[in-house]
Short mmCIF file of C-alpha atoms in Angstrom, two decimals:
data_model
loop_
_atom_site.label_atom_id
_atom_site.label_comp_id
_atom_site.label_asym_id
_atom_site.label_seq_id
_atom_site.Cartn_x
_atom_site.Cartn_y
_atom_site.Cartn_z
CA MET A 1 -28.93 15.11 -14.59
CA ALA A 2 -32.00 14.36 -12.45
CA ILE A 3 -32.87 11.49 -14.81
CA ASN A 4 -29.94 9.96 -14.71
CA LEU A 5 -29.48 9.89 -10.69
CA GLY A 6 -33.07 8.32 -10.73
CA TYR A 7 -31.71 5.81 -13.36
CA PHE A 8 -28.84 5.10 -11.16
CA VAL A 9 -30.42 4.55 -8.04
CA ARG A 10 -32.78 2.61 -9.73
CA GLU A 11 -30.29 0.14 -11.50
CA SER A 12 -28.68 -0.39 -8.12
CA LEU A 13 -31.71 -1.30 -6.49
CA VAL A 14 -32.71 -3.98 -9.12
CA SER A 15 -29.03 -5.39 -8.93
CA PHE A 16 -28.83 -5.48 -5.15
CA ARG A 17 -32.32 -7.31 -5.22
CA ARG A 18 -30.65 -9.82 -7.94
CA ASN A 19 -27.68 -10.89 -6.23
CA TRP A 20 -28.83 -9.80 -2.42
CA VAL A 21 -26.64 -12.89 -0.90
CA MET A 22 -23.35 -11.50 -2.17
CA SER A 23 -24.43 -7.73 -1.70
CA LEU A 24 -25.40 -9.17 2.27
CA GLY A 25 -21.87 -10.68 2.62
CA ALA A 26 -20.19 -7.39 1.55
CA ILE A 27 -22.23 -5.39 3.95
CA ILE A 28 -21.61 -7.76 6.93
CA THR A 29 -17.95 -7.57 6.32
CA ILE A 30 -17.72 -3.96 5.93
CA TYR A 31 -20.03 -3.90 9.24
CA LEU A 32 -17.60 -6.05 11.02
CA SER A 33 -14.72 -4.40 9.91
CA LEU A 34 -15.98 -0.80 10.57
CA LEU A 35 -17.36 -2.10 13.96
CA LEU A 36 -13.68 -3.18 14.95
CA VAL A 37 -12.49 0.10 13.71
CA GLY A 38 -14.70 2.12 15.85
CA ALA A 39 -14.46 -0.13 18.83
CA SER A 40 -10.58 0.26 18.91
CA ILE A 41 -10.84 3.98 18.35
CA GLY A 42 -13.35 4.33 21.08
CA SER A 43 -11.30 2.21 23.36
CA SER A 44 -8.18 3.78 22.49
CA VAL A 45 -9.82 7.22 23.14
CA VAL A 46 -11.04 5.72 26.64
CA VAL A 47 -7.35 4.19 27.21
CA ASN A 48 -5.75 7.44 26.34
CA ASN A 49 -7.96 9.07 29.05
CA ILE A 50 -7.02 6.78 31.57
CA VAL A 51 -3.12 7.14 30.66
CA GLN A 52 -3.67 10.88 31.14
CA SER A 53 -5.27 10.51 34.51
CA VAL A 54 -2.40 8.07 35.65
CA GLU A 55 0.32 10.34 33.91
CA ASP A 56 -1.41 13.53 35.92
CA LYS A 57 -0.44 11.92 39.11
CA VAL A 58 2.79 11.32 38.02
CA SER A 59 5.74 13.03 40.18
CA ILE A 60 9.18 12.37 40.94
CA ARG A 61 10.47 11.69 44.38
CA ILE A 62 14.07 12.42 45.59
CA PHE A 63 15.01 10.49 48.79
CA LEU A 64 17.39 12.38 51.02
CA LYS A 65 20.18 11.10 53.25
CA ASP A 66 19.94 11.87 56.93
CA GLY A 67 21.73 14.78 57.83
CA ALA A 68 22.00 16.21 54.63
CA ALA A 69 22.79 19.81 54.70
CA PRO A 70 19.42 22.03 54.63
CA GLU A 71 21.25 24.59 52.12
CA ASP A 72 22.11 21.91 50.01
CA VAL A 73 18.56 20.77 49.74
CA GLU A 74 17.58 24.14 49.36
CA SER A 75 19.91 24.80 46.51
CA LEU A 76 18.47 21.69 44.71
CA GLN A 77 14.86 22.74 45.62
CA ASN A 78 15.69 26.06 43.82
CA ALA A 79 17.37 24.49 40.84
CA LEU A 80 14.28 22.43 40.33
CA LEU A 81 11.73 25.35 40.80
CA LYS A 82 13.90 27.31 37.97
CA ASP A 83 13.16 24.61 35.74
CA GLU A 84 9.95 25.41 33.44
CA ARG A 85 9.16 21.95 33.33
CA VAL A 86 8.60 21.73 37.09
CA LYS A 87 5.25 22.56 38.44
CA GLY A 88 6.27 22.50 41.77
CA VAL A 89 8.70 20.85 44.53
CA THR A 90 7.44 19.84 47.88
CA TYR A 91 9.93 18.89 51.02
CA THR A 92 8.69 15.65 53.24
CA SER A 93 10.77 15.44 56.42
CA LYS A 94 11.52 12.12 58.27
CA GLU A 95 8.56 12.74 60.67
CA GLN A 96 6.02 13.53 58.28
CA ALA A 97 6.95 10.42 56.25
CA LEU A 98 6.72 8.50 59.29
CA GLU A 99 3.05 10.02 59.77
CA GLU A 100 2.41 9.17 56.20
CA LEU A 101 3.35 5.74 56.95
CA LYS A 102 1.31 5.34 59.88
CA LYS A 103 -1.69 6.48 58.04
CA THR A 104 -1.52 3.83 55.27
CA MET A 105 -0.81 1.44 58.01
CA GLU A 106 -3.76 2.46 59.93
CA ASP A 107 -5.09 -1.42 60.27
CA SER A 108 -1.74 -2.76 61.65
CA PRO A 109 -0.33 0.08 63.56
CA GLU A 110 1.89 -2.31 65.87
CA ILE A 111 4.19 -2.60 62.98
CA VAL A 112 5.13 1.13 62.91
CA ASP A 113 5.01 1.29 66.65
CA GLN A 114 7.69 -1.36 66.95
CA LEU A 115 10.14 0.75 65.13
CA ASP A 116 12.66 2.66 67.70
CA VAL A 117 14.44 4.63 65.16
CA ASN A 118 12.64 6.31 62.18
CA PRO A 119 13.97 4.57 59.01
CA LEU A 120 12.33 6.41 56.56
CA PRO A 121 14.18 9.06 54.65
CA ALA A 122 13.10 12.73 54.12
CA SER A 123 12.44 13.59 50.48
CA LEU A 124 11.82 16.15 47.74
CA ASP A 125 8.74 15.68 45.69
CA VAL A 126 8.89 17.03 42.35
CA ASP A 127 5.68 17.73 40.27
CA LEU A 128 5.91 17.99 36.45
CA GLU A 129 4.08 20.41 33.85
CA ASP A 130 4.22 17.52 31.33
CA PRO A 131 4.40 13.75 32.68
CA ARG A 132 6.63 13.41 29.26
CA ASP A 133 9.48 15.07 30.65
CA VAL A 134 9.86 12.96 33.50
CA MET A 135 12.86 11.16 32.00
CA ASP A 136 14.39 14.65 31.09
CA VAL A 137 14.00 15.90 34.74
CA VAL A 138 15.35 12.69 36.12
CA ALA A 139 18.59 13.13 34.20
CA PHE A 140 18.59 16.95 35.09
CA ILE A 141 18.34 15.95 38.76
CA LYS A 142 21.36 13.27 38.24
CA ALA A 143 23.70 15.78 36.85
CA ASN A 144 22.71 18.43 39.42
CA PRO A 145 26.16 18.92 41.48
CA THR A 146 24.38 19.08 44.83
CA PHE A 147 22.57 16.15 44.05
CA PRO A 148 25.37 13.46 45.11
CA ASN A 149 25.78 15.72 48.51
CA VAL A 150 22.01 15.29 49.34
CA ALA A 151 20.91 11.64 47.73
CA ASP A 152 20.20 9.07 50.29
CA LYS A 153 22.27 6.59 48.20
CA PRO A 154 24.53 8.93 46.20
CA GLU A 155 26.44 5.95 44.82
CA GLU A 156 23.16 4.51 43.20
CA PRO A 157 21.54 7.56 42.08
CA GLU A 158 18.64 5.49 40.54
CA LYS A 159 17.84 4.02 43.59
CA SER A 160 17.69 7.45 45.35
CA LEU A 161 14.68 8.35 43.13
CA LYS A 162 11.47 7.04 42.40
CA TYR A 163 9.04 8.28 39.76
CA GLY A 164 6.04 6.72 37.93
CA GLN A 165 7.68 6.53 34.49
CA GLN A 166 7.71 2.83 35.00
CA ILE A 167 4.04 2.55 35.12
CA VAL A 168 3.43 4.98 32.14
CA ASN A 169 5.77 3.19 30.18
CA GLN A 170 3.96 0.01 30.79
CA LEU A 171 0.55 1.65 30.04
CA PHE A 172 2.08 2.90 26.71
CA THR A 173 3.38 -0.37 25.67
CA PHE A 174 0.17 -1.95 26.36
CA THR A 175 -1.77 0.49 24.29
CA ARG A 176 0.87 0.40 21.49
CA ILE A 177 0.42 -3.57 21.24
CA LEU A 178 -3.60 -3.08 21.46
CA ARG A 179 -3.24 -0.60 18.64
CA THR A 180 -0.77 -2.70 16.69
CA ILE A 181 -3.13 -5.57 16.96
CA GLY A 182 -6.19 -3.36 16.28
CA VAL A 183 -4.35 -1.96 13.16
CA VAL A 184 -3.59 -5.63 11.88
CA PHE A 185 -6.93 -6.77 12.29
CA ILE A 186 -8.45 -3.71 10.52
CA ALA A 187 -6.24 -4.06 7.72
CA MET A 188 -7.18 -7.84 7.16
CA LEU A 189 -11.03 -7.00 7.48
CA ALA A 190 -10.38 -4.11 5.22
CA VAL A 191 -8.86 -6.15 2.70
CA ILE A 192 -11.59 -9.06 3.11
CA SER A 193 -14.65 -6.19 2.81
CA LEU A 194 -12.71 -5.32 -0.48
CA ILE A 195 -12.48 -8.88 -1.82
CA PHE A 196 -16.46 -9.05 -1.06
CA ILE A 197 -17.29 -5.82 -2.56
CA ASN A 198 -15.39 -6.88 -5.51
CA ASN A 199 -17.19 -10.09 -5.78
CA SER A 200 -20.48 -8.54 -5.48
CA ILE A 201 -19.76 -6.24 -7.97
CA ARG A 202 -18.08 -8.80 -10.55
CA LEU A 203 -21.54 -10.99 -9.93
CA ALA A 204 -23.67 -7.90 -10.57
CA ILE A 205 -21.68 -7.01 -13.76
CA TYR A 206 -22.08 -10.84 -14.79
CA ALA A 207 -25.81 -10.57 -14.39
CA ARG A 208 -25.90 -7.46 -16.47
CA ARG A 209 -23.55 -8.12 -19.16
CA LYS A 210 -26.29 -8.22 -21.75
CA GLU A 211 -27.50 -4.85 -20.94
CA ILE A 212 -23.94 -3.82 -20.84
CA GLY A 213 -23.40 -4.96 -24.06
CA ILE A 214 -26.20 -3.15 -25.51
CA MET A 215 -25.31 0.17 -23.62
CA ARG A 216 -21.79 -0.17 -25.46
CA LEU A 217 -23.45 -0.77 -28.80
CA VAL A 218 -25.61 2.34 -28.67
CA GLY A 219 -23.06 4.32 -27.39
CA ALA A 220 -23.62 4.88 -23.59
CA SER A 221 -20.59 6.63 -22.07
CA ASN A 222 -18.39 5.02 -19.89
CA TRP A 223 -18.96 6.48 -16.82
CA PHE A 224 -22.66 6.27 -17.47
CA ILE A 225 -22.14 2.36 -17.69
CA ARG A 226 -19.82 2.39 -14.34
CA THR A 227 -21.64 4.44 -12.30
CA PRO A 228 -24.42 1.99 -11.15
CA PHE A 229 -22.16 -0.39 -10.13
CA LEU A 230 -19.97 2.22 -8.43
CA MET A 231 -23.08 3.38 -6.53
CA GLU A 232 -23.92 0.00 -5.53
CA GLY A 233 -20.57 -0.85 -4.01
CA VAL A 234 -20.94 2.68 -2.29
CA VAL A 235 -24.26 1.82 -1.01
CA GLN A 236 -23.29 -1.35 0.31
CA SER A 237 -20.49 -0.10 2.18
CA LEU A 238 -22.77 2.77 3.22
CA ILE A 239 -25.30 0.32 4.79
CA GLY A 240 -22.37 -1.22 6.52
CA ALA A 241 -21.41 1.85 8.08
CA LEU A 242 -24.59 2.95 9.25
CA LEU A 243 -25.10 -0.50 10.94
CA THR A 244 -21.84 0.17 12.74
CA LEU A 245 -23.08 3.60 13.92
CA GLY A 246 -26.11 2.23 15.10
CA THR A 247 -24.28 -0.49 17.25
CA LEU A 248 -21.83 1.53 18.50
CA GLY A 249 -24.43 3.93 19.60
CA LEU A 250 -26.10 1.28 21.27
CA VAL A 251 -23.01 0.42 23.12
CA ASN A 252 -22.17 3.85 24.24
CA LEU A 253 -25.92 3.91 25.42
CA TYR A 254 -26.13 0.72 27.48
CA VAL A 255 -22.83 -0.77 27.87
CA VAL A 256 -20.71 2.09 28.79
CA PRO A 257 -22.69 3.21 31.62
CA ILE A 258 -22.52 -0.48 33.39
CA VAL A 259 -18.75 -0.49 32.86
CA ARG A 260 -18.58 3.11 34.41
CA ASP A 261 -20.29 1.89 37.52
CA GLN A 262 -18.20 -1.16 37.57
CA LEU A 263 -14.62 1.17 37.57
CA PRO A 264 -15.71 4.28 38.88
CA PHE A 265 -12.26 5.20 39.54
CA LEU A 266 -11.39 5.36 35.68
CA PRO A 267 -12.56 7.97 33.26
CA PHE A 268 -14.76 6.04 31.19
CA SER A 269 -16.37 8.44 28.55
CA ILE A 270 -16.35 9.83 25.03
CA SER A 271 -17.19 13.13 24.19
CA GLY A 272 -19.85 14.17 21.95
CA THR A 273 -17.09 15.72 19.49
CA VAL A 274 -14.80 12.59 19.68
CA ALA A 275 -18.35 10.64 18.93
CA VAL A 276 -19.22 12.67 15.95
CA GLN A 277 -15.54 12.45 14.69
CA ILE A 278 -15.47 8.72 15.01
CA SER A 279 -18.95 8.57 13.13
CA LEU A 280 -17.66 11.01 10.15
CA LEU A 281 -14.32 8.76 10.08
CA LEU A 282 -16.64 5.39 9.89
CA VAL A 283 -18.95 6.83 7.01
CA ILE A 284 -16.11 8.33 5.11
CA SER A 285 -14.00 5.02 5.21
CA GLY A 286 -16.90 3.18 4.38
CA ILE A 287 -17.34 4.99 1.06
CA VAL A 288 -13.69 4.87 0.42
CA ILE A 289 -13.79 0.82 0.81
CA GLY A 290 -16.95 0.83 -1.22
CA VAL A 291 -15.34 2.98 -4.02
CA ILE A 292 -12.08 1.23 -4.29
CA GLY A 293 -13.76 -2.16 -4.05
CA SER A 294 -16.03 -1.54 -6.95
CA GLY A 295 -13.13 0.17 -8.83
CA PHE A 296 -11.10 -2.96 -8.79
CA ALA A 297 -14.09 -4.98 -10.17
CA LEU A 298 -14.85 -2.10 -12.70
CA ARG A 299 -11.17 -2.18 -14.08
CA ARG A 300 -10.95 -6.02 -13.78
CA TYR A 301 -14.32 -7.05 -15.45
CA LEU A 302 -16.12 -4.31 -17.07
CA LYS A 303 -13.85 -3.33 -20.16
CA VAL A 304 -15.41 -0.14 -21.81
CA MET B 1 -18.98 8.04 -44.88
CA ILE B 2 -16.31 5.26 -44.34
CA SER B 3 -12.89 4.97 -45.73
CA MET B 4 -10.45 2.46 -45.48
CA ARG B 5 -6.99 2.69 -46.74
CA ASP B 6 -4.74 -0.49 -46.98
CA VAL B 7 -6.37 -1.81 -44.02
CA SER B 8 -5.18 -5.22 -42.60
CA LYS B 9 -6.12 -6.91 -39.64
CA GLN B 10 -4.23 -10.18 -37.83
CA TYR B 11 -5.60 -11.33 -34.75
CA VAL B 12 -2.59 -13.74 -33.85
CA PRO B 13 0.97 -13.24 -35.25
CA ASP B 14 1.86 -16.14 -37.92
CA LYS B 15 -1.79 -17.11 -38.52
CA PRO B 16 -3.58 -15.74 -41.59
CA ALA B 17 -4.90 -12.23 -41.55
CA ALA B 18 -8.43 -11.71 -41.42
CA LEU B 19 -8.28 -8.70 -43.73
CA ILE B 20 -5.74 -7.92 -46.03
CA ASP B 21 -4.99 -4.89 -47.52
CA VAL B 22 -8.51 -3.53 -47.90
CA ASN B 23 -9.48 -0.19 -49.82
CA VAL B 24 -12.95 0.92 -49.53
CA ASP B 25 -14.76 4.15 -49.93
CA ILE B 26 -18.71 4.20 -48.98
CA GLU B 27 -20.57 7.55 -49.56
CA GLN B 28 -22.92 9.16 -47.43
CA GLY B 29 -26.47 7.90 -48.33
CA GLU B 30 -25.09 4.60 -50.10
CA PHE B 31 -26.66 1.26 -49.84
CA VAL B 32 -23.86 -1.60 -49.70
CA PHE B 33 -23.95 -5.35 -49.12
CA LEU B 34 -20.69 -6.78 -47.87
CA VAL B 35 -20.87 -10.41 -49.00
CA GLY B 36 -18.50 -13.50 -48.58
CA HIS B 37 -18.34 -16.88 -47.00
CA SER B 38 -18.03 -17.54 -43.06
CA GLY B 39 -14.48 -16.50 -42.29
CA SER B 40 -13.88 -14.39 -45.23
CA GLY B 41 -13.62 -11.21 -42.99
CA LYS B 42 -17.13 -9.66 -42.71
CA SER B 43 -17.52 -9.59 -39.03
CA THR B 44 -13.88 -8.18 -38.76
CA PHE B 45 -14.61 -5.42 -41.16
CA ILE B 46 -18.04 -4.53 -39.15
CA ARG B 47 -15.88 -4.67 -35.78
CA LEU B 48 -13.49 -2.31 -37.37
CA MET B 49 -15.83 0.27 -38.14
CA LEU B 50 -17.30 -0.04 -34.66
CA ARG B 51 -13.95 0.54 -33.15
CA GLU B 52 -13.95 -2.51 -31.26
CA ILE B 53 -10.89 -3.48 -32.81
CA LEU B 54 -7.99 -1.48 -34.50
CA PRO B 55 -6.54 -2.75 -37.62
CA THR B 56 -2.89 -4.12 -37.75
CA THR B 57 -1.99 -1.68 -40.30
CA GLY B 58 -3.88 1.13 -42.35
CA THR B 59 -6.07 4.05 -41.62
CA ILE B 60 -9.93 3.83 -41.38
CA ALA B 61 -11.93 6.97 -41.20
CA VAL B 62 -15.88 6.66 -40.35
CA ALA B 63 -17.99 9.88 -40.14
CA GLY B 64 -14.70 12.17 -40.70
CA GLN B 65 -12.91 10.67 -37.68
CA ASP B 66 -9.63 8.70 -37.86
CA LEU B 67 -10.64 5.64 -35.57
CA GLY B 68 -6.63 5.09 -35.11
CA LYS B 69 -6.39 8.10 -33.42
CA MET B 70 -9.61 8.31 -31.88
CA ARG B 71 -9.37 8.37 -27.78
CA ASN B 72 -11.12 5.54 -26.13
CA TRP B 73 -13.26 7.75 -23.99
CA LYS B 74 -14.58 9.04 -27.44
CA VAL B 75 -15.55 5.80 -28.81
CA PRO B 76 -19.13 5.75 -27.19
CA PHE B 77 -19.54 9.04 -28.99
CA LEU B 78 -18.71 7.54 -32.43
CA ARG B 79 -21.00 4.72 -31.71
CA ARG B 80 -23.86 7.08 -31.09
CA ASN B 81 -23.52 7.93 -34.94
CA ILE B 82 -23.70 4.05 -36.13
CA GLY B 83 -26.59 2.05 -35.80
CA CYS B 84 -26.19 -1.84 -35.45
CA VAL B 85 -28.26 -4.67 -36.01
CA PHE B 86 -27.15 -8.39 -35.27
CA GLN B 87 -28.12 -11.57 -36.40
CA ASP B 88 -29.27 -12.61 -32.80
CA PHE B 89 -31.09 -9.39 -32.09
CA LYS B 90 -29.61 -8.73 -28.72
CA LEU B 91 -32.84 -7.47 -27.11
CA LEU B 92 -33.51 -7.42 -23.46
CA PRO B 93 -35.90 -10.17 -22.60
CA ASN B 94 -37.25 -8.56 -19.50
CA LYS B 95 -38.12 -5.30 -21.26
CA THR B 96 -41.00 -4.57 -23.83
CA THR B 97 -40.41 -3.41 -27.13
CA TYR B 98 -41.19 0.02 -26.13
CA GLU B 99 -38.49 -0.23 -23.34
CA ASN B 100 -35.92 -1.74 -25.51
CA VAL B 101 -35.91 0.92 -27.91
CA ALA B 102 -36.21 3.44 -25.13
CA PHE B 103 -33.48 1.86 -23.42
CA ALA B 104 -30.89 2.94 -26.40
CA LEU B 105 -31.99 6.57 -26.10
CA GLU B 106 -32.19 6.49 -21.93
CA VAL B 107 -28.37 5.22 -21.89
CA ILE B 108 -27.12 8.16 -23.78
CA GLY B 109 -29.11 10.38 -21.71
CA ARG B 110 -31.78 11.64 -23.90
CA SER B 111 -34.75 13.34 -22.23
CA LYS B 112 -38.10 11.73 -21.28
CA HIS B 113 -39.70 13.99 -23.88
CA VAL B 114 -37.39 12.90 -26.51
CA ILE B 115 -37.94 9.38 -25.82
CA ARG B 116 -41.59 9.72 -25.70
CA THR B 117 -41.74 11.14 -29.26
CA GLN B 118 -39.10 9.37 -30.78
CA VAL B 119 -39.72 5.66 -29.83
CA PRO B 120 -43.45 5.47 -31.23
CA GLU B 121 -42.27 7.08 -34.34
CA VAL B 122 -39.64 4.79 -35.18
CA LEU B 123 -41.88 1.76 -34.05
CA ARG B 124 -44.44 2.96 -36.65
CA LEU B 125 -41.48 3.16 -39.17
CA VAL B 126 -40.80 -0.65 -38.63
CA GLY B 127 -44.30 -1.45 -38.43
CA LEU B 128 -44.60 -2.30 -34.81
CA GLU B 129 -47.05 0.52 -33.52
CA ASP B 130 -49.38 -2.51 -32.08
CA LYS B 131 -46.52 -4.35 -30.26
CA MET B 132 -45.32 -1.79 -27.99
CA GLU B 133 -45.99 -3.48 -24.85
CA SER B 134 -44.92 -7.16 -26.10
CA TYR B 135 -41.81 -8.84 -24.85
CA PRO B 136 -39.64 -10.33 -26.87
CA ASP B 137 -40.35 -13.91 -26.38
CA GLU B 138 -44.22 -13.09 -27.35
CA LEU B 139 -42.71 -11.54 -30.72
CA SER B 140 -41.67 -13.52 -33.78
CA GLY B 141 -38.21 -13.71 -35.04
CA GLY B 142 -38.79 -10.82 -37.90
CA GLU B 143 -40.72 -8.79 -35.14
CA GLN B 144 -37.71 -9.14 -33.21
CA GLN B 145 -35.36 -8.19 -35.79
CA ARG B 146 -37.63 -5.37 -36.35
CA VAL B 147 -37.47 -4.05 -32.91
CA SER B 148 -33.59 -4.19 -33.03
CA ILE B 149 -33.52 -2.19 -36.15
CA ALA B 150 -35.94 0.36 -34.47
CA ARG B 151 -33.36 0.54 -31.65
CA ALA B 152 -30.64 0.88 -34.08
CA PHE B 153 -32.24 3.70 -35.92
CA VAL B 154 -33.93 5.50 -33.10
CA ASN B 155 -31.18 7.89 -32.64
CA ARG B 156 -30.97 8.78 -36.26
CA PRO B 157 -27.61 7.73 -36.93
CA PRO B 158 -26.18 8.71 -40.28
CA LEU B 159 -24.51 4.88 -40.60
CA LEU B 160 -26.51 1.72 -40.15
CA LEU B 161 -24.46 -1.64 -39.75
CA ALA B 162 -26.20 -5.04 -40.16
CA ASP B 163 -24.39 -8.06 -39.73
CA GLU B 164 -26.38 -11.05 -41.14
CA PRO B 165 -29.87 -9.33 -40.29
CA THR B 166 -31.78 -12.16 -41.86
CA GLY B 167 -29.55 -15.11 -40.78
CA ASN B 168 -32.11 -16.35 -38.59
CA LEU B 169 -35.36 -15.70 -40.80
CA ASP B 170 -37.06 -17.32 -43.46
CA PRO B 171 -36.85 -15.60 -46.97
CA ALA B 172 -40.39 -14.11 -46.66
CA THR B 173 -39.46 -12.38 -43.40
CA SER B 174 -35.87 -11.43 -44.99
CA LEU B 175 -37.79 -9.68 -47.51
CA GLY B 176 -39.58 -7.41 -45.11
CA ILE B 177 -36.47 -6.71 -43.19
CA MET B 178 -34.84 -5.49 -46.46
CA SER B 179 -37.49 -3.24 -47.25
CA ILE B 180 -37.30 -1.79 -43.87
CA LEU B 181 -33.66 -1.15 -44.17
CA SER B 182 -34.01 0.13 -47.85
CA ARG B 183 -36.68 2.37 -46.50
CA ILE B 184 -34.26 3.68 -43.82
CA ASN B 185 -31.71 4.24 -46.41
CA LYS B 186 -34.02 6.60 -48.26
CA THR B 187 -34.15 8.76 -45.27
CA GLY B 188 -30.22 9.62 -46.18
CA THR B 189 -28.59 6.97 -43.82
CA THR B 190 -25.96 4.90 -45.29
CA VAL B 191 -26.47 1.45 -44.83
CA LEU B 192 -24.27 -1.44 -44.70
CA ILE B 193 -25.24 -5.11 -44.74
CA ALA B 194 -22.92 -8.16 -44.03
CA THR B 195 -24.58 -11.11 -45.36
CA HIS B 196 -24.42 -14.41 -47.28
CA ASP B 197 -28.04 -14.32 -48.24
CA ARG B 198 -27.74 -14.73 -51.97
CA GLU B 199 -31.29 -14.18 -52.83
CA MET B 200 -31.36 -10.92 -50.90
CA VAL B 201 -28.49 -9.43 -52.54
CA ASP B 202 -29.53 -10.80 -56.07
CA SER B 203 -32.86 -9.16 -55.61
CA MET B 204 -31.98 -5.72 -54.43
CA ARG B 205 -29.44 -4.92 -57.04
CA LYS B 206 -27.27 -2.70 -55.01
CA ARG B 207 -23.53 -2.14 -54.52
CA VAL B 208 -21.99 -5.49 -53.59
CA ILE B 209 -18.43 -6.01 -52.11
CA ALA B 210 -17.21 -9.20 -51.98
CA LEU B 211 -14.57 -10.58 -49.61
CA GLU B 212 -12.80 -13.83 -49.88
CA GLY B 213 -9.83 -14.78 -47.51
CA GLY B 214 -9.53 -11.29 -46.20
CA ARG B 215 -9.17 -9.70 -49.32
CA ILE B 216 -11.87 -7.66 -51.70
CA ILE B 217 -12.32 -9.55 -54.83
CA ARG B 218 -15.09 -7.62 -56.30
CA ASP B 219 -16.59 -4.34 -55.79
CA GLN B 220 -19.37 -3.52 -57.97
CA SER B 221 -22.45 -1.08 -58.06
CA ARG B 222 -25.59 -2.55 -58.78
CA GLY B 223 -24.20 -6.02 -58.21
CA VAL B 224 -25.14 -9.79 -57.34
CA TYR B 225 -23.85 -12.19 -55.07
CA GLY B 226 -22.10 -13.99 -57.70
CA TYR B 227 -20.21 -16.95 -55.89
CA GLY B 228 -20.55 -19.94 -57.92
CA ASP B 229 -21.28 -22.66 -55.29
#
């Protein structure tokens, strides 16, 4: 096969030189589409990290009414602690709540000082093992028989509870929209790259129709006639994929640190293994696009 | 070598058929002329043997293989057993004589060693050993046709088909081409030539199959062209 491999590589290069404009067009579209794939995967990794960090802070706060029986509070606390989804429960008294308010209002203490009674309710803070259980645990709390006895506003259970689910939901919606837009764009670009490869291979076939005719005549096998074209498509998309990897590497090296410095509170990083996975994915999808694109062209324009 | 049984070929329904009820047997080592006017079915005959097309009805066997039952992927291997020469030579303009002939071996996966020994040998056979590095446009028509014969024969196929091999050449050059084809025939290769070159057919006195309107109207050994036109 050594002779054949040399032959195929030579043929692909010659053909590439012959219609480099089409080939370049194919390479650029693949480059752009893979760049978008890479960028959207990279950013969704980052967004997921951010969501994770927000989720980690998620807890449920139960506001207690003034004068709630301590044993009721304790029984609710114990019921929650027995649940395996719950990591921990902390009790905050009215006084502690006021202290906390004072702390956050440090800049304008007069507001707090003007209060003659403490309007803040005591509360139970419930930390969860997995943020995704928030809604379930909320339901569990509402269903607990002692909850109406201790809740600040028993007739409106929703107002006696405060939890970060709203924020997380919004983040999830945001990432979902981002992902959908990304997928649509990627699909469109993938189709465009397929068309480009298809076209460039069609031209390559047209440019070599005489050779192909003679090959058929002297009995070259079908795969022997097809392989150079298939290789050409694959080489085009591989070049596109490598350009993408180079660009993403540069972005990761120079742009990401700047963003990280600007937004130090957000976990802006992509781990090495994830980077390798993304690179592999890009190269493989490049090859797949190349094979499919030139395969289409061969089926349509190269009757053997 | 070639056997056709009740072969008809109709390209378009409701139009006259290109070949009608053709029955032919050609033995190994024969030298046969296929004659007839344009449109008499000569080219269809050749294309059927190369399995470029399939007959509408009837069966064709070439080199012991039933073409109707042959799977598509096997067709290239059939064609390795059939050398083919055309009126327009079909040479690659950007390749030298040597490269044009070598190309035929290269694309069927022959080794470099085989190519290096067989190509000069076949070029000597057609008398082009001095023109190995010439490009087609530096060669005369007769020389170009000899390159194309060399390419058809370099793989030593048992059957050589020629479709109007002298159609573009003057009589003297045509004679040279004919003598090469007859030399190839003497190595045991079956040669089938489709032509309407009357002089050539008459001078060779070989088997002649005459077609008219898609039917065989005459099949005689040591025949002549024989149309009174």
